[in-house]
Short mmCIF file of C-alpha atoms in Angstrom, two decimals:
data_model
loop_
_atom_site.label_atom_id
_atom_site.label_comp_id
_atom_site.label_asym_id
_atom_site.label_seq_id
_atom_site.Cartn_x
_atom_site.Cartn_y
_atom_site.Cartn_z
CA SER A 1 40.37 -104.76 -16.10
CA GLN A 2 43.76 -103.50 -17.00
CA LEU A 3 46.69 -105.82 -16.84
CA ALA A 4 50.46 -104.81 -16.47
CA GLU A 5 52.99 -107.46 -16.95
CA GLU A 6 56.62 -107.59 -17.18
CA ASN A 7 58.02 -109.56 -20.04
CA SER A 8 60.68 -111.66 -18.73
CA TRP A 9 60.56 -113.84 -15.57
CA ALA A 10 64.34 -113.57 -14.58
CA LEU A 11 67.32 -111.86 -15.90
CA SER A 12 70.94 -112.24 -14.93
CA VAL A 13 73.79 -109.82 -15.35
CA HIS A 14 77.45 -109.36 -13.98
CA GLU A 15 77.99 -106.47 -11.66
CA GLY A 16 78.80 -103.44 -13.76
CA GLU A 17 76.72 -104.38 -16.87
CA SER A 18 73.38 -102.71 -17.78
CA VAL A 19 70.24 -104.59 -17.43
CA THR A 20 66.58 -103.63 -18.94
CA VAL A 21 63.18 -105.00 -17.74
CA ASN A 22 60.35 -104.43 -20.01
CA CYS A 23 56.46 -103.97 -19.25
CA SER A 24 53.51 -104.15 -21.38
CA TYR A 25 49.89 -103.06 -20.62
CA LYS A 26 46.43 -103.58 -22.14
CA THR A 27 44.43 -100.43 -21.41
CA SER A 28 45.06 -96.65 -21.32
CA ILE A 29 46.61 -95.21 -18.20
CA THR A 30 47.30 -92.11 -16.35
CA ALA A 31 50.82 -93.12 -15.04
CA LEU A 32 53.07 -96.03 -14.61
CA GLN A 33 55.21 -96.70 -11.78
CA TRP A 34 58.24 -99.14 -11.22
CA TYR A 35 58.79 -100.54 -7.88
CA ARG A 36 61.56 -102.98 -6.61
CA GLN A 37 61.20 -105.61 -4.05
CA LYS A 38 64.32 -106.93 -2.18
CA SER A 39 64.02 -110.37 -0.58
CA GLY A 40 61.85 -110.42 2.71
CA LYS A 41 60.82 -106.83 2.28
CA GLY A 42 57.91 -104.86 0.89
CA PRO A 43 58.19 -102.99 -2.60
CA ALA A 44 59.57 -99.54 -2.76
CA GLN A 45 58.75 -97.17 -5.62
CA LEU A 46 61.64 -96.41 -8.03
CA ILE A 47 60.15 -94.14 -10.67
CA LEU A 48 56.78 -92.82 -11.38
CA ILE A 49 56.20 -91.76 -15.27
CA ARG A 50 53.13 -90.01 -16.17
CA SER A 51 51.30 -90.70 -19.51
CA ASN A 52 52.38 -87.32 -21.04
CA GLU A 53 56.11 -88.20 -20.28
CA ARG A 54 58.39 -90.22 -22.34
CA GLU A 55 61.29 -90.57 -20.21
CA LYS A 56 62.16 -90.26 -16.43
CA ARG A 57 65.37 -90.60 -14.86
CA ASN A 58 66.56 -91.37 -11.16
CA GLY A 59 70.38 -91.74 -10.75
CA ARG A 60 71.14 -95.01 -12.51
CA LEU A 61 67.79 -95.79 -13.29
CA ARG A 62 65.94 -94.89 -16.43
CA ALA A 63 62.36 -95.43 -17.38
CA THR A 64 60.48 -95.08 -20.75
CA LEU A 65 57.08 -95.00 -21.54
CA ASP A 66 55.64 -95.46 -25.11
CA THR A 67 51.72 -95.00 -24.89
CA SER A 68 51.27 -95.98 -28.61
CA SER A 69 52.81 -99.63 -28.08
CA GLN A 70 51.59 -99.69 -24.27
CA SER A 71 54.87 -100.61 -23.20
CA SER A 72 57.47 -99.34 -20.67
CA SER A 73 61.07 -100.24 -19.90
CA LEU A 74 63.26 -99.79 -16.83
CA SER A 75 67.09 -99.75 -17.50
CA ILE A 76 69.73 -99.92 -14.79
CA THR A 77 73.19 -98.84 -15.46
CA ALA A 78 76.35 -99.90 -13.77
CA THR A 79 74.42 -102.56 -11.73
CA ARG A 80 75.67 -103.36 -8.18
CA CYS A 81 74.95 -106.78 -6.28
CA GLU A 82 72.51 -104.74 -4.05
CA ASP A 83 70.47 -104.13 -7.34
CA THR A 84 69.42 -107.72 -7.03
CA ALA A 85 65.53 -108.01 -6.61
CA VAL A 86 62.25 -108.37 -8.16
CA TYR A 87 61.09 -105.53 -10.34
CA PHE A 88 57.33 -104.55 -10.87
CA CYS A 89 55.71 -102.20 -13.07
CA ALA A 90 52.44 -100.86 -11.82
CA THR A 91 49.56 -98.90 -13.94
CA SER A 92 47.17 -96.55 -12.77
CA SER A 93 44.25 -95.44 -14.70
CA ALA A 94 41.28 -93.29 -14.08
CA GLY A 95 40.38 -95.10 -10.91
CA ASN A 96 42.14 -95.47 -7.68
CA LYS A 97 43.93 -98.65 -7.88
CA LEU A 98 47.44 -99.69 -9.06
CA THR A 99 47.55 -102.94 -11.00
CA PHE A 100 51.04 -104.59 -10.49
CA GLY A 101 52.73 -106.98 -12.74
CA ILE A 102 54.06 -110.39 -11.53
CA GLY A 103 57.50 -108.92 -11.54
CA THR A 104 60.74 -109.74 -13.22
CA ARG A 105 63.63 -111.12 -10.97
CA VAL A 106 66.86 -109.62 -11.68
CA LEU A 107 70.10 -111.22 -10.48
CA VAL A 108 73.35 -109.20 -10.42
CA ARG A 109 76.27 -111.53 -10.05
CA PRO A 110 79.82 -110.34 -8.74
CA ASP B 1 61.09 -91.15 8.86
CA MET B 2 58.10 -92.41 6.90
CA LYS B 3 57.15 -95.92 7.94
CA VAL B 4 54.65 -98.59 7.60
CA THR B 5 54.58 -101.40 9.88
CA GLN B 6 52.95 -104.70 10.25
CA MET B 7 52.35 -107.13 13.08
CA PRO B 8 52.78 -109.87 13.38
CA ARG B 9 55.48 -110.64 10.91
CA TYR B 10 54.92 -114.34 10.83
CA LEU B 11 51.96 -116.33 12.04
CA ILE B 12 50.76 -119.97 11.76
CA LYS B 13 47.25 -120.79 12.16
CA ARG B 14 44.93 -123.82 11.83
CA MET B 15 42.10 -123.87 9.38
CA GLY B 16 39.01 -122.30 10.96
CA GLU B 17 40.87 -120.05 13.33
CA ASN B 18 40.38 -116.28 13.28
CA VAL B 19 43.17 -114.13 11.95
CA LEU B 20 43.91 -110.52 12.81
CA LEU B 21 46.84 -108.48 10.82
CA GLU B 22 47.56 -105.30 11.91
CA CYS B 23 48.96 -102.18 9.92
CA GLY B 24 50.18 -98.63 10.99
CA GLN B 25 51.64 -95.81 9.34
CA ASP B 26 53.08 -92.67 10.63
CA MET B 27 52.54 -90.31 7.64
CA SER B 28 49.10 -89.42 8.41
CA HIS B 29 48.15 -90.75 4.86
CA GLU B 30 44.64 -90.92 4.02
CA THR B 31 44.56 -94.03 1.81
CA MET B 32 45.67 -97.69 3.08
CA TYR B 33 45.42 -100.93 1.03
CA TRP B 34 45.81 -104.50 1.75
CA TYR B 35 47.30 -106.97 -0.83
CA ARG B 36 48.26 -110.48 -0.88
CA GLN B 37 51.20 -111.77 -2.77
CA ASP B 38 51.53 -115.22 -4.00
CA PRO B 39 54.23 -116.59 -6.54
CA GLY B 40 53.24 -116.24 -10.23
CA LEU B 41 50.36 -113.93 -9.23
CA GLY B 42 52.08 -110.68 -8.17
CA LEU B 43 50.34 -108.37 -5.74
CA GLN B 44 46.68 -108.60 -5.66
CA LEU B 45 44.56 -105.75 -3.79
CA ILE B 46 42.18 -107.07 -1.14
CA TYR B 47 40.74 -103.90 0.21
CA ILE B 48 41.40 -100.04 -0.04
CA SER B 49 40.57 -97.68 2.87
CA TYR B 50 40.13 -94.06 1.88
CA ASP B 51 39.86 -92.76 5.35
CA VAL B 52 38.37 -93.80 8.64
CA ASP B 53 35.42 -96.26 8.14
CA SER B 54 35.63 -95.78 4.40
CA ASN B 55 36.52 -98.80 3.12
CA SER B 56 35.94 -100.41 -0.40
CA GLU B 57 36.59 -103.99 -1.81
CA GLY B 58 39.65 -104.46 -4.13
CA ASP B 59 39.74 -107.24 -6.72
CA ILE B 60 39.72 -110.33 -4.05
CA PRO B 61 37.88 -109.33 -1.21
CA LYS B 62 36.01 -112.78 -0.60
CA GLY B 63 37.08 -114.26 2.83
CA TYR B 64 38.34 -111.07 4.15
CA ARG B 65 36.97 -107.98 6.00
CA VAL B 66 38.85 -104.80 7.15
CA SER B 67 38.60 -102.37 9.99
CA ARG B 68 39.91 -98.82 10.01
CA LYS B 69 38.90 -96.84 13.20
CA LYS B 70 41.97 -94.59 13.29
CA ARG B 71 43.64 -92.98 10.21
CA GLU B 72 47.10 -94.42 11.28
CA HIS B 73 45.75 -98.06 11.58
CA PHE B 74 44.27 -100.40 9.09
CA SER B 75 43.28 -104.23 10.16
CA LEU B 76 42.83 -107.13 8.10
CA ILE B 77 40.60 -109.89 9.31
CA LEU B 78 40.14 -113.68 8.24
CA ASP B 79 37.02 -115.13 9.60
CA SER B 80 37.52 -118.79 9.78
CA ALA B 81 40.79 -119.05 7.92
CA LYS B 82 41.10 -121.33 4.94
CA THR B 83 44.45 -123.14 3.82
CA ASN B 84 44.20 -121.19 0.35
CA GLN B 85 44.63 -117.86 2.41
CA THR B 86 48.27 -118.90 3.29
CA SER B 87 50.17 -116.01 1.55
CA VAL B 88 52.24 -113.05 2.45
CA TYR B 89 50.26 -109.80 3.04
CA PHE B 90 51.29 -106.43 2.54
CA CYS B 91 49.86 -103.12 4.00
CA ALA B 92 50.47 -100.01 1.98
CA SER B 93 49.65 -96.35 2.32
CA SER B 94 49.58 -93.29 0.16
CA LEU B 95 48.62 -89.75 0.64
CA GLY B 96 45.95 -89.87 -1.72
CA THR B 97 44.99 -92.31 -4.60
CA GLY B 98 45.62 -93.00 -8.28
CA THR B 99 49.14 -91.93 -9.13
CA ASP B 100 50.42 -91.27 -5.55
CA THR B 101 53.15 -93.38 -4.42
CA GLN B 102 52.31 -96.17 -2.23
CA TYR B 103 54.62 -97.10 0.80
CA PHE B 104 54.74 -100.91 1.66
CA GLY B 105 55.14 -102.33 4.89
CA PRO B 106 57.40 -105.42 5.38
CA GLY B 107 54.85 -108.03 5.05
CA THR B 108 53.28 -110.56 7.29
CA ARG B 109 53.80 -114.41 6.10
CA LEU B 110 50.70 -116.10 7.03
CA LEU B 111 50.59 -120.02 7.18
CA VAL B 112 47.06 -121.77 7.49
CA LEU B 113 47.31 -125.42 8.28
#
């Protein structure tokens, strides 16, 4: 089965700085999604990037996908305290399921 | 406003009791999911439902069963709950499957004593 995993357990930045969360996976995929989960809430999708795309942006968020190295990154610029959350990557293949990584905790300090 | 709801939000049960977790969505999505989330393990898929009475096991179905009699409702049932089923349970829905965005509910925190 495929495995998606983020490469850091936790990251801490000051408000206004940029932060990057990395993800690696082990099998071919059709798409990769980034989700954010704030404390006490369910995950919410941030970006979907398909296997034939290399970069996708959504406001202050930028996701990249490198299928040759089977890796992806999510960068957040001009971070705010409300960006504090757990960030997950999730991969989909030819089947019907998403496989989620265990998540990276991002703490944005004032 | 697109919404997935879960009831109850918090539940305490004794080992051996039956548990019913309910999920609803107002988006007429065909596909619904049940996940559990444990520290260090991420989200694990328990069951997926493709439509009414069309359910399929996920990665960890043992000890669980589901019911979907209406498109907008999806129930997770634990018959004779076990202490290792203590977890946070999330329901999600999507228009289709595969790369479609999944919309998650707020979760149910279940404690089995």
